[in-house]
Coordinates of C-alpha atoms in Angstrom, one line a residue:
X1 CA 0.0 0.0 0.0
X2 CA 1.7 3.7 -0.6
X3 CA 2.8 5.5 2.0
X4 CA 4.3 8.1 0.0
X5 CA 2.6 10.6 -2.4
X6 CA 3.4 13.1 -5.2
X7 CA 2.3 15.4 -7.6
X8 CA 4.4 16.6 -10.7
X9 CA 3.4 19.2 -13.3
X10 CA 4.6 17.1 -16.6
X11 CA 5.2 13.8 -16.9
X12 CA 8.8 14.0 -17.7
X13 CA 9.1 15.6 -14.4
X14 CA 7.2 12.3 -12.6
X15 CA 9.2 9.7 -13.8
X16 CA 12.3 11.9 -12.9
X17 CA 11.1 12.0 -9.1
X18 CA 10.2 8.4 -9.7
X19 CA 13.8 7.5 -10.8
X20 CA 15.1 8.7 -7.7
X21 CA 12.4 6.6 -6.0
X22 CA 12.9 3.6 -6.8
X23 CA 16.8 3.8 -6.6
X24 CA 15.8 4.7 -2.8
X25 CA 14.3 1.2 -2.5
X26 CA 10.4 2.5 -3.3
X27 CA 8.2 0.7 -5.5
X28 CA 6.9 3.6 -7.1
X29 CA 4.3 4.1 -9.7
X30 CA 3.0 6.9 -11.9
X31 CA -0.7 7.5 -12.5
X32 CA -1.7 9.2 -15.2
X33 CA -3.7 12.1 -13.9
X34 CA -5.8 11.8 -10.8
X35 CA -8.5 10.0 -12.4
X36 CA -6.0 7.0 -12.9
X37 CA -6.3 6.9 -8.9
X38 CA -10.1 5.6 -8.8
X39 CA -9.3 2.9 -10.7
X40 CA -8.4 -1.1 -9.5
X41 CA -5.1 -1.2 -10.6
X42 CA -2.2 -3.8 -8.7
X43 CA 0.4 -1.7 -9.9
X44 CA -0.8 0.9 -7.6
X45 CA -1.8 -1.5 -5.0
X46 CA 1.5 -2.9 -4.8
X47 CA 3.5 0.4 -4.8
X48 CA 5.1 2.1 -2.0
X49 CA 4.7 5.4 -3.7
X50 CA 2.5 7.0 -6.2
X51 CA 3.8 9.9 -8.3
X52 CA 0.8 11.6 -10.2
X53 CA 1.4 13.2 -13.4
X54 CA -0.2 16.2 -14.7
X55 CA 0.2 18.3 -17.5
X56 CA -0.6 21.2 -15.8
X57 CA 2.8 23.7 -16.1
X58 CA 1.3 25.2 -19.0
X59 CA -2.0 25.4 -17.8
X60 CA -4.0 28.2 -17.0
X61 CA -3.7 28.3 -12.8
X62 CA -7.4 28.0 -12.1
X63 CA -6.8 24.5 -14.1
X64 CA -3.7 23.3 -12.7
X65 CA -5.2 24.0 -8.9
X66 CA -7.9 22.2 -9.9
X67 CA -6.0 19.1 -11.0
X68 CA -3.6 19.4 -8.1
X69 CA -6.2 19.2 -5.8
X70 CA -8.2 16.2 -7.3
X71 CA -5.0 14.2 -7.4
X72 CA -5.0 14.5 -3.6
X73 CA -1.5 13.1 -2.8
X74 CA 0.1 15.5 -0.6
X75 CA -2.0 18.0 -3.3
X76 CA -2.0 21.3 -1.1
X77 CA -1.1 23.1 2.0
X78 CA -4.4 24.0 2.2
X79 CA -5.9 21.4 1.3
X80 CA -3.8 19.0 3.8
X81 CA -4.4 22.1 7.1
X82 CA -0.6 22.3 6.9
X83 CA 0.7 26.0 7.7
X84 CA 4.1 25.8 5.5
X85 CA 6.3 24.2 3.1
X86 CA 9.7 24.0 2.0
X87 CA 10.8 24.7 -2.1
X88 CA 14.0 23.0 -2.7
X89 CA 14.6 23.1 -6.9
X90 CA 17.8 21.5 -6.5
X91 CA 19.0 18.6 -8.1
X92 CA 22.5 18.5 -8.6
X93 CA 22.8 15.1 -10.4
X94 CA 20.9 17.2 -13.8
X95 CA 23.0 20.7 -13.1
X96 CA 20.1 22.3 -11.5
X97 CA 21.7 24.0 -7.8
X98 CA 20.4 27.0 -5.4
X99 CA 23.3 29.5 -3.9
X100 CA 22.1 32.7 -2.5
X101 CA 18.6 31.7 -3.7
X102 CA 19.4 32.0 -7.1
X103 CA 18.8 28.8 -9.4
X104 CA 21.9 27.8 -11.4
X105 CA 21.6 25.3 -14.4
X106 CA 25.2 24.0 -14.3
X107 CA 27.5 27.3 -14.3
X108 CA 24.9 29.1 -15.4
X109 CA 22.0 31.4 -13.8
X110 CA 18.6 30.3 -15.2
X111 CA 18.0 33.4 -17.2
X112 CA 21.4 32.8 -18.6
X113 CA 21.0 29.3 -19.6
X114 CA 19.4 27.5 -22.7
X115 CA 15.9 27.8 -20.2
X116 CA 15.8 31.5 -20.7
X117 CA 14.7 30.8 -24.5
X118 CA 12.2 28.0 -23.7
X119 CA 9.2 28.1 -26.4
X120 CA 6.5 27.5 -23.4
X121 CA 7.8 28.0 -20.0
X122 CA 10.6 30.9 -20.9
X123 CA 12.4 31.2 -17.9
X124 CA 13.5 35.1 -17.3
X125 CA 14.3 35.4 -13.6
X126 CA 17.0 33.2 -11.7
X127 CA 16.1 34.4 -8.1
X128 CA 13.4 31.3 -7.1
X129 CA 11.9 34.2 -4.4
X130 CA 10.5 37.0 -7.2
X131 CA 9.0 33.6 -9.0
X132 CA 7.4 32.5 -6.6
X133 CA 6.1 35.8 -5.0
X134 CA 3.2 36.6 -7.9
X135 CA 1.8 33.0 -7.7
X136 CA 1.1 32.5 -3.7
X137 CA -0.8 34.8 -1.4
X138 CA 1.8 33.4 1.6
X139 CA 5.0 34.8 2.4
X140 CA 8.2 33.8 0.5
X141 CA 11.3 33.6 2.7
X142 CA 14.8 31.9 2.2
X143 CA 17.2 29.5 4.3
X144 CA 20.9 30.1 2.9
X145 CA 23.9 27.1 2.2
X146 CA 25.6 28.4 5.5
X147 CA 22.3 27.5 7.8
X148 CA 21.8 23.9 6.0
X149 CA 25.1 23.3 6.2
X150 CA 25.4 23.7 9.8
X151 CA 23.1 20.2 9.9
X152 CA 19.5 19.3 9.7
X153 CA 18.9 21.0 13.7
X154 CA 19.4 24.3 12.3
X155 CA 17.6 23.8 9.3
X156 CA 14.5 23.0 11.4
X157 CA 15.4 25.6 14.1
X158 CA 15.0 28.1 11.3
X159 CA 11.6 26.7 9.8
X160 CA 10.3 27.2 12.8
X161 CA 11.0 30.7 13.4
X162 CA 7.9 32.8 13.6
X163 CA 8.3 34.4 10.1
X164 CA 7.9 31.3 8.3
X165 CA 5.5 30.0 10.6
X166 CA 3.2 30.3 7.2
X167 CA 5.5 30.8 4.4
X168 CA 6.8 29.3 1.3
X169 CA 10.8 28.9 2.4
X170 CA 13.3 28.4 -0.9
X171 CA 16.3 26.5 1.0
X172 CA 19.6 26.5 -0.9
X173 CA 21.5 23.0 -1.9
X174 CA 24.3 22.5 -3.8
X175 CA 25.2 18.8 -3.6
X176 CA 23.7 15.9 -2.7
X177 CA 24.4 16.4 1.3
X178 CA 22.4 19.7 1.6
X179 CA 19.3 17.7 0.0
X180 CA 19.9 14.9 2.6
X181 CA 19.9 17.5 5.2
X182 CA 16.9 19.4 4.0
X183 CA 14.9 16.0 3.9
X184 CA 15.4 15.4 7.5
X185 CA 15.0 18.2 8.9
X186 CA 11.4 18.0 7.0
X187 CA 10.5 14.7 7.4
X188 CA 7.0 15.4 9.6
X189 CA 6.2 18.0 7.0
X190 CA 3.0 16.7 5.1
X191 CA 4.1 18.7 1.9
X192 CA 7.5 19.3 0.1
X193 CA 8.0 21.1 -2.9
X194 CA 11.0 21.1 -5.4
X195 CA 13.0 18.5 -7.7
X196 CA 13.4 15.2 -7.8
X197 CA 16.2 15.8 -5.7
X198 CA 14.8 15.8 -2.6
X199 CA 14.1 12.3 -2.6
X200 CA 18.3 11.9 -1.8
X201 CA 17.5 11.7 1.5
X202 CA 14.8 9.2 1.6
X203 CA 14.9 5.5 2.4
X204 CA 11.9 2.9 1.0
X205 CA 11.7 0.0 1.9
X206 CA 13.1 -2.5 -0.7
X207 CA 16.6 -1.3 -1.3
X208 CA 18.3 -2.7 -4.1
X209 CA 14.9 -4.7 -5.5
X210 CA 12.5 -1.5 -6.6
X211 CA 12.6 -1.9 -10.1
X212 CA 9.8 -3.3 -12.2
X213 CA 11.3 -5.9 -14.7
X214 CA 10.8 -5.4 -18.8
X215 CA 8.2 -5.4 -20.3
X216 CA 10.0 -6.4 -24.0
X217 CA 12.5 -8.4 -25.1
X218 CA 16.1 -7.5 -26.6
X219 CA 15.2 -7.3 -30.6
X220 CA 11.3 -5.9 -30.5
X221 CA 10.5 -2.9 -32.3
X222 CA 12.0 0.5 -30.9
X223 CA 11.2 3.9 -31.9
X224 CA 12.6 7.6 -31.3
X225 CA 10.2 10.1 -30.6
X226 CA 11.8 13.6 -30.3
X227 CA 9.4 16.6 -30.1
X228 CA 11.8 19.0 -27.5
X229 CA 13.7 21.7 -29.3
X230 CA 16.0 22.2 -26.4
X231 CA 19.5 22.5 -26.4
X232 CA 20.3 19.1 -25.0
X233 CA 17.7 17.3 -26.9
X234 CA 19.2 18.9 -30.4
X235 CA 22.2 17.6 -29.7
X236 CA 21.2 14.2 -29.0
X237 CA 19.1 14.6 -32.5
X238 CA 23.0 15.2 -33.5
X239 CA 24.2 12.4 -32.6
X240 CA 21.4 9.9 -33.2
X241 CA 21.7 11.3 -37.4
X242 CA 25.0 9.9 -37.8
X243 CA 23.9 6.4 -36.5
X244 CA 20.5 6.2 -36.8
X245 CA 17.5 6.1 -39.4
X246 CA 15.9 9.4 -39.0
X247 CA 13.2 11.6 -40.4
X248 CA 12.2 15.0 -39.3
X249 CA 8.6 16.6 -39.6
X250 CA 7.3 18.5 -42.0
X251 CA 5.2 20.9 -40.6
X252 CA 4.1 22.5 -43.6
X253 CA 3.2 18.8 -44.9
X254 CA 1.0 17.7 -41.6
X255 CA -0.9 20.8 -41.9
X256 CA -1.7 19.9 -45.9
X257 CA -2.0 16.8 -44.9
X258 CA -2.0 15.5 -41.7
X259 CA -3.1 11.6 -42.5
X260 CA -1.1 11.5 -45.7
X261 CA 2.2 13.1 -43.2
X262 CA 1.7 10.7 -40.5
X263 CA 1.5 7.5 -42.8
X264 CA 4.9 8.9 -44.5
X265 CA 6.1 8.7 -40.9
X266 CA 5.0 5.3 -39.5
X267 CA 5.7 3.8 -42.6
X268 CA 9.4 4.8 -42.6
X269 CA 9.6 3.7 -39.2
X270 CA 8.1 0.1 -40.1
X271 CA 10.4 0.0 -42.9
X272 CA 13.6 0.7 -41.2
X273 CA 12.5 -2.0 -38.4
X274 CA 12.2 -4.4 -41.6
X275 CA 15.6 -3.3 -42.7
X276 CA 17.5 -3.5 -39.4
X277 CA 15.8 -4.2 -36.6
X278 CA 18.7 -3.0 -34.1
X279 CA 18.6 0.4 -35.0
X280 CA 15.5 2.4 -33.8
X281 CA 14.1 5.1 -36.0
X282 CA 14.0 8.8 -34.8
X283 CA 11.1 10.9 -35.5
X284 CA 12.2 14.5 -34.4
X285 CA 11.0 17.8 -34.7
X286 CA 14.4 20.0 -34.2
X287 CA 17.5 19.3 -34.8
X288 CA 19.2 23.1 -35.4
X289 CA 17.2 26.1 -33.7
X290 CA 16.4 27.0 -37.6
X291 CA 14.3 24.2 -37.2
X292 CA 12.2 26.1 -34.7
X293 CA 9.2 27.9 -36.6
X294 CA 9.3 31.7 -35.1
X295 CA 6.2 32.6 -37.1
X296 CA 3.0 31.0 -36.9
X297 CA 1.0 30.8 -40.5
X298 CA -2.4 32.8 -40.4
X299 CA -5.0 30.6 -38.8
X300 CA -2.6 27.7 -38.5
X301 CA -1.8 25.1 -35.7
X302 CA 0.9 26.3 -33.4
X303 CA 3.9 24.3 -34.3
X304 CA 4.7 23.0 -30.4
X305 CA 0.6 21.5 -30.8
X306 CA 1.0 20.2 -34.0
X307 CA 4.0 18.4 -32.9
X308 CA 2.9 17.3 -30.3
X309 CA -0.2 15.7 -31.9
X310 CA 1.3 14.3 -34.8
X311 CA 4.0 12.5 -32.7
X312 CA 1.4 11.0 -30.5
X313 CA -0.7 9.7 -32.9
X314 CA 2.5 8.1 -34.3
X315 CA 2.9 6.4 -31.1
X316 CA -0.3 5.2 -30.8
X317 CA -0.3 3.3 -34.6
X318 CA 3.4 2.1 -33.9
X319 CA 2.5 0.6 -30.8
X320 CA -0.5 -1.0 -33.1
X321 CA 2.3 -2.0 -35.4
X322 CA 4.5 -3.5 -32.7
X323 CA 6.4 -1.5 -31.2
X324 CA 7.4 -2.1 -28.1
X325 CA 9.9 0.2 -26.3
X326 CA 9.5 4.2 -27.2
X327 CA 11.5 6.7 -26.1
X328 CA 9.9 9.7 -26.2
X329 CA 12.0 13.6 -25.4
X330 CA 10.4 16.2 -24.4
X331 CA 8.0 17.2 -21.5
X332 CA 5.1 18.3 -23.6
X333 CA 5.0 15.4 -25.8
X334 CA 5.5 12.6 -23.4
X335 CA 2.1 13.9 -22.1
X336 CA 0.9 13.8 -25.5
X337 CA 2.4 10.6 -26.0
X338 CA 1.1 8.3 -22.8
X339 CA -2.9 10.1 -23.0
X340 CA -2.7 9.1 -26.4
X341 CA -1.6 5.3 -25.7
X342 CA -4.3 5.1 -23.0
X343 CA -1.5 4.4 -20.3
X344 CA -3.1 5.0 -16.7
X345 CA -0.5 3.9 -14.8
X346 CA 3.6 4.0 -15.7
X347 CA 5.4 0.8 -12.8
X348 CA 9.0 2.4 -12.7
X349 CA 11.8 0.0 -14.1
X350 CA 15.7 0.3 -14.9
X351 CA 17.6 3.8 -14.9
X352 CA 18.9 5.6 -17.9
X353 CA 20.5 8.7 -16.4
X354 CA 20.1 11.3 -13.9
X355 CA 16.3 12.2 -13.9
X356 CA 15.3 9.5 -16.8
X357 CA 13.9 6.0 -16.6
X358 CA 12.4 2.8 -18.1
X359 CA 8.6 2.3 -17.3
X360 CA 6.6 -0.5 -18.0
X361 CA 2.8 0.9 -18.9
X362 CA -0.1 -1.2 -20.4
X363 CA -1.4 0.9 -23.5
X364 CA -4.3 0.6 -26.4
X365 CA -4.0 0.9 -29.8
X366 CA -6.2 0.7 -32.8
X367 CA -4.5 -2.8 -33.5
X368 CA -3.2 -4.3 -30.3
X369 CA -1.8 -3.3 -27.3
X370 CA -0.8 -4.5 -24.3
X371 CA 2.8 -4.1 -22.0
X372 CA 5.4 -2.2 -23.7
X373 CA 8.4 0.1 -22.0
X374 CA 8.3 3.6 -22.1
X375 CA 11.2 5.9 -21.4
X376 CA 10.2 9.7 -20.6
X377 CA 12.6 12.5 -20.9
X378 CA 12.8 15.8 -20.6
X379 CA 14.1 17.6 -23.0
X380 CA 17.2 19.3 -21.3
X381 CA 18.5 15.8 -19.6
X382 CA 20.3 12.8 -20.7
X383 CA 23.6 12.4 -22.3
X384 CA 24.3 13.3 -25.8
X385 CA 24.6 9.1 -26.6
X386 CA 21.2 8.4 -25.2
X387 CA 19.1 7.9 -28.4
X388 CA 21.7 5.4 -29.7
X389 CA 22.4 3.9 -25.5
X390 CA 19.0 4.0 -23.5
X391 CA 18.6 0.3 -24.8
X392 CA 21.0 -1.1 -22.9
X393 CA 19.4 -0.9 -19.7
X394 CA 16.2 -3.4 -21.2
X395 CA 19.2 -6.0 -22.1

């Protein structure tokens, strides 16, 4: 039965926190929204902890509340009586650190890095405080590096000072000790807020034997789907071209055509299974920032949607085709990806990298179905090999 809850706001960013999870010994699962909670499932029966996972970071804030507080895993500070919270965005394993209350994506400030330029969630601002001010009626305070690391006593010491008796508090961390710090000095705290990294300092209760095994089998159809333009992600597009098959879309063709695109798609991927079966195709939307449409044609479909669409409905008839292990990048389009497969819940399996996993997930399709491994990743993780590398961990 879970004893642990959590909500994420993509579902890149659940199976990142699941990662971390499981590697902790938690038999963790990821429901698919918070309707994927109501149903009799023994993934979710067996599983320590339940990650839910919304797509609500681009979503209008009336929505996303609404679907935080459905979900009802450690949803809200209101919603659980609790008076205050921590926000810890750390997670030094993917780059991301807090000095000074400033977030740092590797050596760089947030509105410095690759994030500033983000086509949804444009990040402008690297001082976590003036974020979060405009989107909480509570008070936003900060616990500096010297405080945590002078030990978990004086982290709590200063949580419980009257001024944050009902605030948001940012907490700086740096490595992986100032996270392990922070999560004891919280550990009665009903709610925690931040990374995946906060889950350093958490211990389940099947270490080593977490993992959910494979769902395939060395040899079954793989497939690339690449819909982030991010920098990390169009490098790994980089990489893959040299060594893999590869097609990018044609935007201006799915809008003509959107069947007639989609079948040129799937059908190269099915022919470059029959040609090689070891070598997953890669169906990407960006591979050089020229890729990136900066004008939207009159009355047209937003490039980001139409990506995102045409990507999951390729998905969803090469899963019907056989497919059975998908790598998906991108935060946006793994959403789009798992709705459209029909997945409700995602059982957490072997790592791939800091913040990225294998899932096993049972999915529809107009012409089959049934188990098949899923990898999630956001766009700005993994290394630049991981295209051509994320199937060794399924061997």
């Amino acid at each position: 039965m879970p004893t642990l809850g959590a909500i994420a706001d993509d579902f890149t960013g659940a199976t990142d926190l699941a990662t971390m999870l499981v590697a902790r010994g938690f038999r963790t699962v990821v429901a698919v929204g918070p309707d994927a909670l109501g149903r009799a499932d023994p993934a979710l029966a067996d599983a320590n902890a339940v990650v839910v996972a919304l797509k609500s970071r681009t979503a209008p804030a009336e929505e996303a509340v609404a679907l935080s507080v459905r979900s009802l895993t450690d949803a809200l500070l209101d919603a659980l009586g609790a008076r205050r919270t921590v926000v810890v965005p750390s997670f030094p394993a993917t780059g991301r650190t807090v000095y000074r209350g400033r977030l740092f994506v590797h050596d760089d400030l947030l509105d410095e890095s690759p994030m500033r330029r983000h086509p949804l969630t444009p990040m402008r601002d690297a001082r976590v405080e003036r974020l979060l001010a405009p989107q909480t009626g509570r008070p936003v305070a900060r616990i500096g590096l010297e405080t945590v690391r002078d030990g978990a006593d004086a982290v709590r010491a200063a949580l419980d000072e009257p001024e944050r008796a009902d605030a948001l508090t940012v907490v700086d961390a740096v490595d992986d000790r100032d996270l392990a710090v922070i999560a004891a000095a919280t550990e009665d705290f009903p709610l925690v807020t931040g990374a995946a990294g906060l889950a350093v300092g958490l211990r389940g209760p099947h270490p080593g034997a977490a993992r959910t095994a494979p769902a395939s089998r060395s040899g079954d159809p793989a497939v690339v789907l690449a819909g982030s333009a991010s920098a990390a992600t169009r490098a790994q597009v980089a990489h893959a071209l040299d060594r893999l098959p590869a097609r990018r879309l044609d935007l201006a063709a799915l809008r003509a055509d959107f069947t007639g695109a989609l079948a040129d798609l799937t059908g190269f991927a099915r022919e470059s299974w029959a040609a090689d079966p070891g070598r997953p195709p890669l169906l990407y939307a960006v591979a050089d920032p020229d890729d990136v449409e900066k004008v939207t044609p009159e009355g047209a479909e937003p490039a980001s949607e139409l990506v995102e669409r045409a990507l999951a409905a390729c998905a969803r008839t090469l899963v019907g085709a056989g497919a059975r292990r998908l790598l998906v990048a991108g935060g946006e389009t793994s959403g789009a990806v798992v709705s459209a497969l029909g997945a409700r819940t995602l059982a957490v399996g072997a790592p791939i990298a800091p913040g990225v996993t294998w899932a096993r997930a049972e999915v529809a399709s107009p012409d089959g179905g049934g188990a098949v491994d899923l990898a999630l990743k956001s766009g700005n993780f993994g290394s630049t090999d991981i295209f051509t590398t994320a199937w060794e961990q399924l061997a």
